[in-house]
């Protein structure tokens, strides 16, 4: 689907999406291949993220993440990285994979030429377009179905898009712990809790 124009933006079949969702919810083995509509699968992914009981970025971190939207670049990235470190492991792992995937989708936004000079159409989904679509599904102030869950002021909406753009653009750096920070953490642990270092080294 990377060459599918308007992936995540073009409408899908509600009936087919509901059927796919029910199959996943029943724990069936669902095979997604060329016979499936790319737009149906894309819509299902958005639904999954939107309807998670606890959003991918936990709601208690909604305001801290939004506060980074208009920071200067170096400070913004440093703050985002520290906030990402606060995510539970399953949220962090899933968000990392999702951002990496969205970065891959964005790399196919523009049309290109194949090895034999044939035109390969771009999907038109830039980082900005993807952030606009996925931002409200990942950064949620209220649970779906709660009062005011659908209401969002313009400032929050713009900030969510900016934050998600940065997360997509810099996901590789943001999810990499620098050797300096690793060393600093180990040094502090050595002073306060050397048993933890022993445990970590054994795990590795």
Short mmCIF file of C-alpha atoms in Angstrom, two decimals:
data_model
loop_
_atom_site.label_atom_id
_atom_site.label_comp_id
_atom_site.label_asym_id
_atom_site.label_seq_id
_atom_site.Cartn_x
_atom_site.Cartn_y
_atom_site.Cartn_z
CA UNK A 1 0.00 0.00 0.00
CA UNK A 2 2.96 2.39 0.05
CA UNK A 3 2.12 3.53 -3.49
CA UNK A 4 -1.62 3.82 -2.78
CA UNK A 5 -2.63 7.45 -3.29
CA UNK A 6 -4.27 8.94 -0.20
CA UNK A 7 -3.60 5.95 2.07
CA UNK A 8 -5.13 6.72 5.51
CA UNK A 9 -7.10 9.62 4.01
CA UNK A 10 -9.33 8.03 1.37
CA UNK A 11 -12.57 6.51 2.64
CA UNK A 12 -13.10 2.80 3.20
CA UNK A 13 -15.95 0.31 3.34
CA UNK A 14 -17.45 0.50 6.84
CA UNK A 15 -18.91 -2.98 6.42
CA UNK A 16 -15.55 -4.57 5.49
CA UNK A 17 -13.70 -2.67 8.23
CA UNK A 18 -16.27 -3.87 10.80
CA UNK A 19 -15.90 -7.44 9.54
CA UNK A 20 -12.11 -7.27 9.84
CA UNK A 21 -12.40 -5.79 13.31
CA UNK A 22 -14.73 -8.55 14.47
CA UNK A 23 -12.34 -11.21 13.13
CA UNK A 24 -9.43 -9.68 15.04
CA UNK A 25 -11.57 -9.28 18.19
CA UNK A 26 -12.55 -12.96 18.02
CA UNK A 27 -8.86 -13.91 17.86
CA UNK A 28 -9.08 -15.41 14.38
CA UNK A 29 -6.04 -15.63 12.10
CA UNK A 30 -6.60 -12.70 9.75
CA UNK A 31 -4.63 -12.78 6.52
CA UNK A 32 -4.03 -9.38 4.95
CA UNK A 33 -2.95 -9.79 1.35
CA UNK A 34 -3.47 -8.21 -2.08
CA UNK A 35 -7.15 -9.22 -2.01
CA UNK A 36 -7.84 -6.85 0.87
CA UNK A 37 -8.52 -3.16 0.22
CA UNK A 38 -5.56 -1.07 1.39
CA UNK A 39 -8.00 1.63 2.55
CA UNK A 40 -9.97 -0.85 4.70
CA UNK A 41 -6.81 -2.02 6.48
CA UNK A 42 -5.63 1.58 6.89
CA UNK A 43 -8.99 2.56 8.42
CA UNK A 44 -8.81 -0.40 10.81
CA UNK A 45 -5.38 0.70 12.07
CA UNK A 46 -6.72 4.20 12.76
CA UNK A 47 -9.75 2.72 14.57
CA UNK A 48 -7.52 0.49 16.68
CA UNK A 49 -5.42 3.44 17.85
CA UNK A 50 -8.45 5.66 18.43
CA UNK A 51 -10.37 3.08 20.48
CA UNK A 52 -7.59 1.79 22.71
CA UNK A 53 -8.79 1.88 26.36
CA UNK A 54 -5.56 3.70 27.26
CA UNK A 55 -4.26 5.81 24.38
CA UNK A 56 -0.82 5.07 22.94
CA UNK A 57 0.54 8.19 24.66
CA UNK A 58 -1.13 7.93 28.09
CA UNK A 59 -3.62 10.70 28.87
CA UNK A 60 -1.66 11.93 31.89
CA UNK A 61 1.14 12.88 29.46
CA UNK A 62 -1.18 14.71 27.03
CA UNK A 63 -0.43 18.21 28.42
CA UNK A 64 3.36 17.68 28.79
CA UNK A 65 3.62 16.44 25.18
CA UNK A 66 1.54 19.36 23.88
CA UNK A 67 3.69 21.84 25.81
CA UNK A 68 6.64 20.91 23.56
CA UNK A 69 4.88 22.02 20.36
CA UNK A 70 6.33 25.52 20.16
CA UNK A 71 9.70 24.95 21.83
CA UNK A 72 12.95 25.60 19.97
CA UNK A 73 14.29 22.52 18.18
CA UNK A 74 17.14 21.23 20.43
CA UNK A 75 15.16 21.78 23.64
CA UNK A 76 12.01 20.36 22.04
CA UNK A 77 13.70 17.12 20.98
CA UNK A 78 15.42 16.70 24.35
CA UNK A 79 12.10 17.19 26.17
CA UNK A 80 10.24 14.82 23.83
CA UNK A 81 12.88 12.16 24.41
CA UNK A 82 12.54 12.45 28.19
CA UNK A 83 8.75 12.21 27.89
CA UNK A 84 9.07 9.11 25.70
CA UNK A 85 11.20 7.52 28.42
CA UNK A 86 8.15 7.81 30.72
CA UNK A 87 5.96 5.62 28.50
CA UNK A 88 5.21 2.07 29.66
CA UNK A 89 7.33 -0.42 27.63
CA UNK A 90 4.44 -1.77 25.52
CA UNK A 91 3.32 1.78 24.63
CA UNK A 92 6.89 2.80 23.83
CA UNK A 93 7.53 -0.24 21.62
CA UNK A 94 4.25 0.15 19.74
CA UNK A 95 4.72 3.89 19.26
CA UNK A 96 8.27 3.35 17.99
CA UNK A 97 7.10 0.81 15.39
CA UNK A 98 4.18 3.02 14.35
CA UNK A 99 6.38 6.12 13.92
CA UNK A 100 8.93 4.12 11.93
CA UNK A 101 6.13 2.88 9.68
CA UNK A 102 4.67 6.38 9.21
CA UNK A 103 8.14 7.63 8.29
CA UNK A 104 8.29 4.90 5.64
CA UNK A 105 4.85 5.93 4.29
CA UNK A 106 5.99 9.57 4.10
CA UNK A 107 9.14 8.58 2.17
CA UNK A 108 6.83 7.38 -0.62
CA UNK A 109 4.76 10.59 -0.75
CA UNK A 110 6.37 11.92 -3.93
CA UNK A 111 6.28 10.23 -7.33
CA UNK A 112 9.54 8.61 -8.42
CA UNK A 113 11.07 6.68 -11.32
CA UNK A 114 11.59 2.92 -11.35
CA UNK A 115 14.74 1.14 -12.59
CA UNK A 116 13.43 1.16 -16.16
CA UNK A 117 12.34 4.80 -16.10
CA UNK A 118 8.66 4.07 -15.43
CA UNK A 119 6.84 6.49 -13.14
CA UNK A 120 5.97 5.16 -9.69
CA UNK A 121 3.10 7.21 -8.25
CA UNK A 122 3.56 8.79 -4.83
CA UNK A 123 0.95 8.27 -2.13
CA UNK A 124 0.73 12.06 -1.43
CA UNK A 125 0.90 11.38 2.32
CA UNK A 126 3.55 13.76 3.63
CA UNK A 127 4.64 13.85 7.27
CA UNK A 128 2.28 16.79 7.80
CA UNK A 129 -0.68 14.88 6.30
CA UNK A 130 0.06 11.80 8.41
CA UNK A 131 0.45 13.87 11.58
CA UNK A 132 -2.92 15.52 10.91
CA UNK A 133 -4.62 12.13 10.60
CA UNK A 134 -2.83 10.17 13.33
CA UNK A 135 -2.27 12.93 15.89
CA UNK A 136 -5.78 12.91 17.42
CA UNK A 137 -5.73 9.07 17.57
CA UNK A 138 -2.43 8.96 19.48
CA UNK A 139 -2.68 12.06 21.69
CA UNK A 140 -6.09 11.99 23.38
CA UNK A 141 -7.25 14.18 26.25
CA UNK A 142 -10.39 12.16 26.99
CA UNK A 143 -11.37 8.53 26.49
CA UNK A 144 -13.45 7.79 23.36
CA UNK A 145 -17.13 8.10 24.22
CA UNK A 146 -16.53 10.37 27.24
CA UNK A 147 -18.19 13.76 27.38
CA UNK A 148 -16.23 16.31 25.29
CA UNK A 149 -14.01 13.53 23.84
CA UNK A 150 -14.67 14.75 20.31
CA UNK A 151 -14.33 18.44 21.17
CA UNK A 152 -10.88 19.95 20.70
CA UNK A 153 -9.90 23.57 20.48
CA UNK A 154 -7.89 24.86 17.54
CA UNK A 155 -4.74 25.46 19.62
CA UNK A 156 -4.66 21.86 20.88
CA UNK A 157 -5.34 20.50 17.42
CA UNK A 158 -2.48 22.52 15.87
CA UNK A 159 -0.12 21.54 18.72
CA UNK A 160 -0.94 17.83 18.34
CA UNK A 161 -0.07 17.97 14.62
CA UNK A 162 3.23 19.76 15.30
CA UNK A 163 4.22 17.30 18.03
CA UNK A 164 3.43 14.25 15.91
CA UNK A 165 5.36 15.71 12.98
CA UNK A 166 8.45 15.98 15.18
CA UNK A 167 7.94 12.44 16.48
CA UNK A 168 7.74 11.05 12.94
CA UNK A 169 10.64 13.11 11.60
CA UNK A 170 13.00 12.34 14.51
CA UNK A 171 11.78 8.94 15.73
CA UNK A 172 15.16 7.28 15.22
CA UNK A 173 17.02 9.82 17.35
CA UNK A 174 14.28 10.11 19.96
CA UNK A 175 14.25 6.37 20.65
CA UNK A 176 18.04 6.08 20.88
CA UNK A 177 19.64 6.47 24.29
CA UNK A 178 23.02 8.14 23.85
CA UNK A 179 26.15 6.43 25.26
CA UNK A 180 26.64 9.49 27.49
CA UNK A 181 23.19 9.09 29.05
CA UNK A 182 23.68 5.33 29.46
CA UNK A 183 26.97 5.94 31.24
CA UNK A 184 25.43 8.62 33.46
CA UNK A 185 22.58 6.28 34.47
CA UNK A 186 25.00 3.42 35.19
CA UNK A 187 27.24 5.71 37.25
CA UNK A 188 24.30 6.89 39.36
CA UNK A 189 23.01 3.35 39.80
CA UNK A 190 26.45 2.20 40.88
CA UNK A 191 26.33 4.78 43.67
CA UNK A 192 22.73 4.16 44.74
CA UNK A 193 21.82 0.58 43.79
CA UNK A 194 24.67 -1.61 42.48
CA UNK A 195 22.45 -4.72 42.62
CA UNK A 196 20.38 -3.28 39.76
CA UNK A 197 23.48 -3.02 37.55
CA UNK A 198 24.29 -6.65 38.27
CA UNK A 199 20.71 -7.61 37.31
CA UNK A 200 20.81 -5.55 34.09
CA UNK A 201 24.15 -7.02 33.01
CA UNK A 202 22.89 -10.57 33.65
CA UNK A 203 19.72 -9.83 31.61
CA UNK A 204 21.79 -8.53 28.71
#
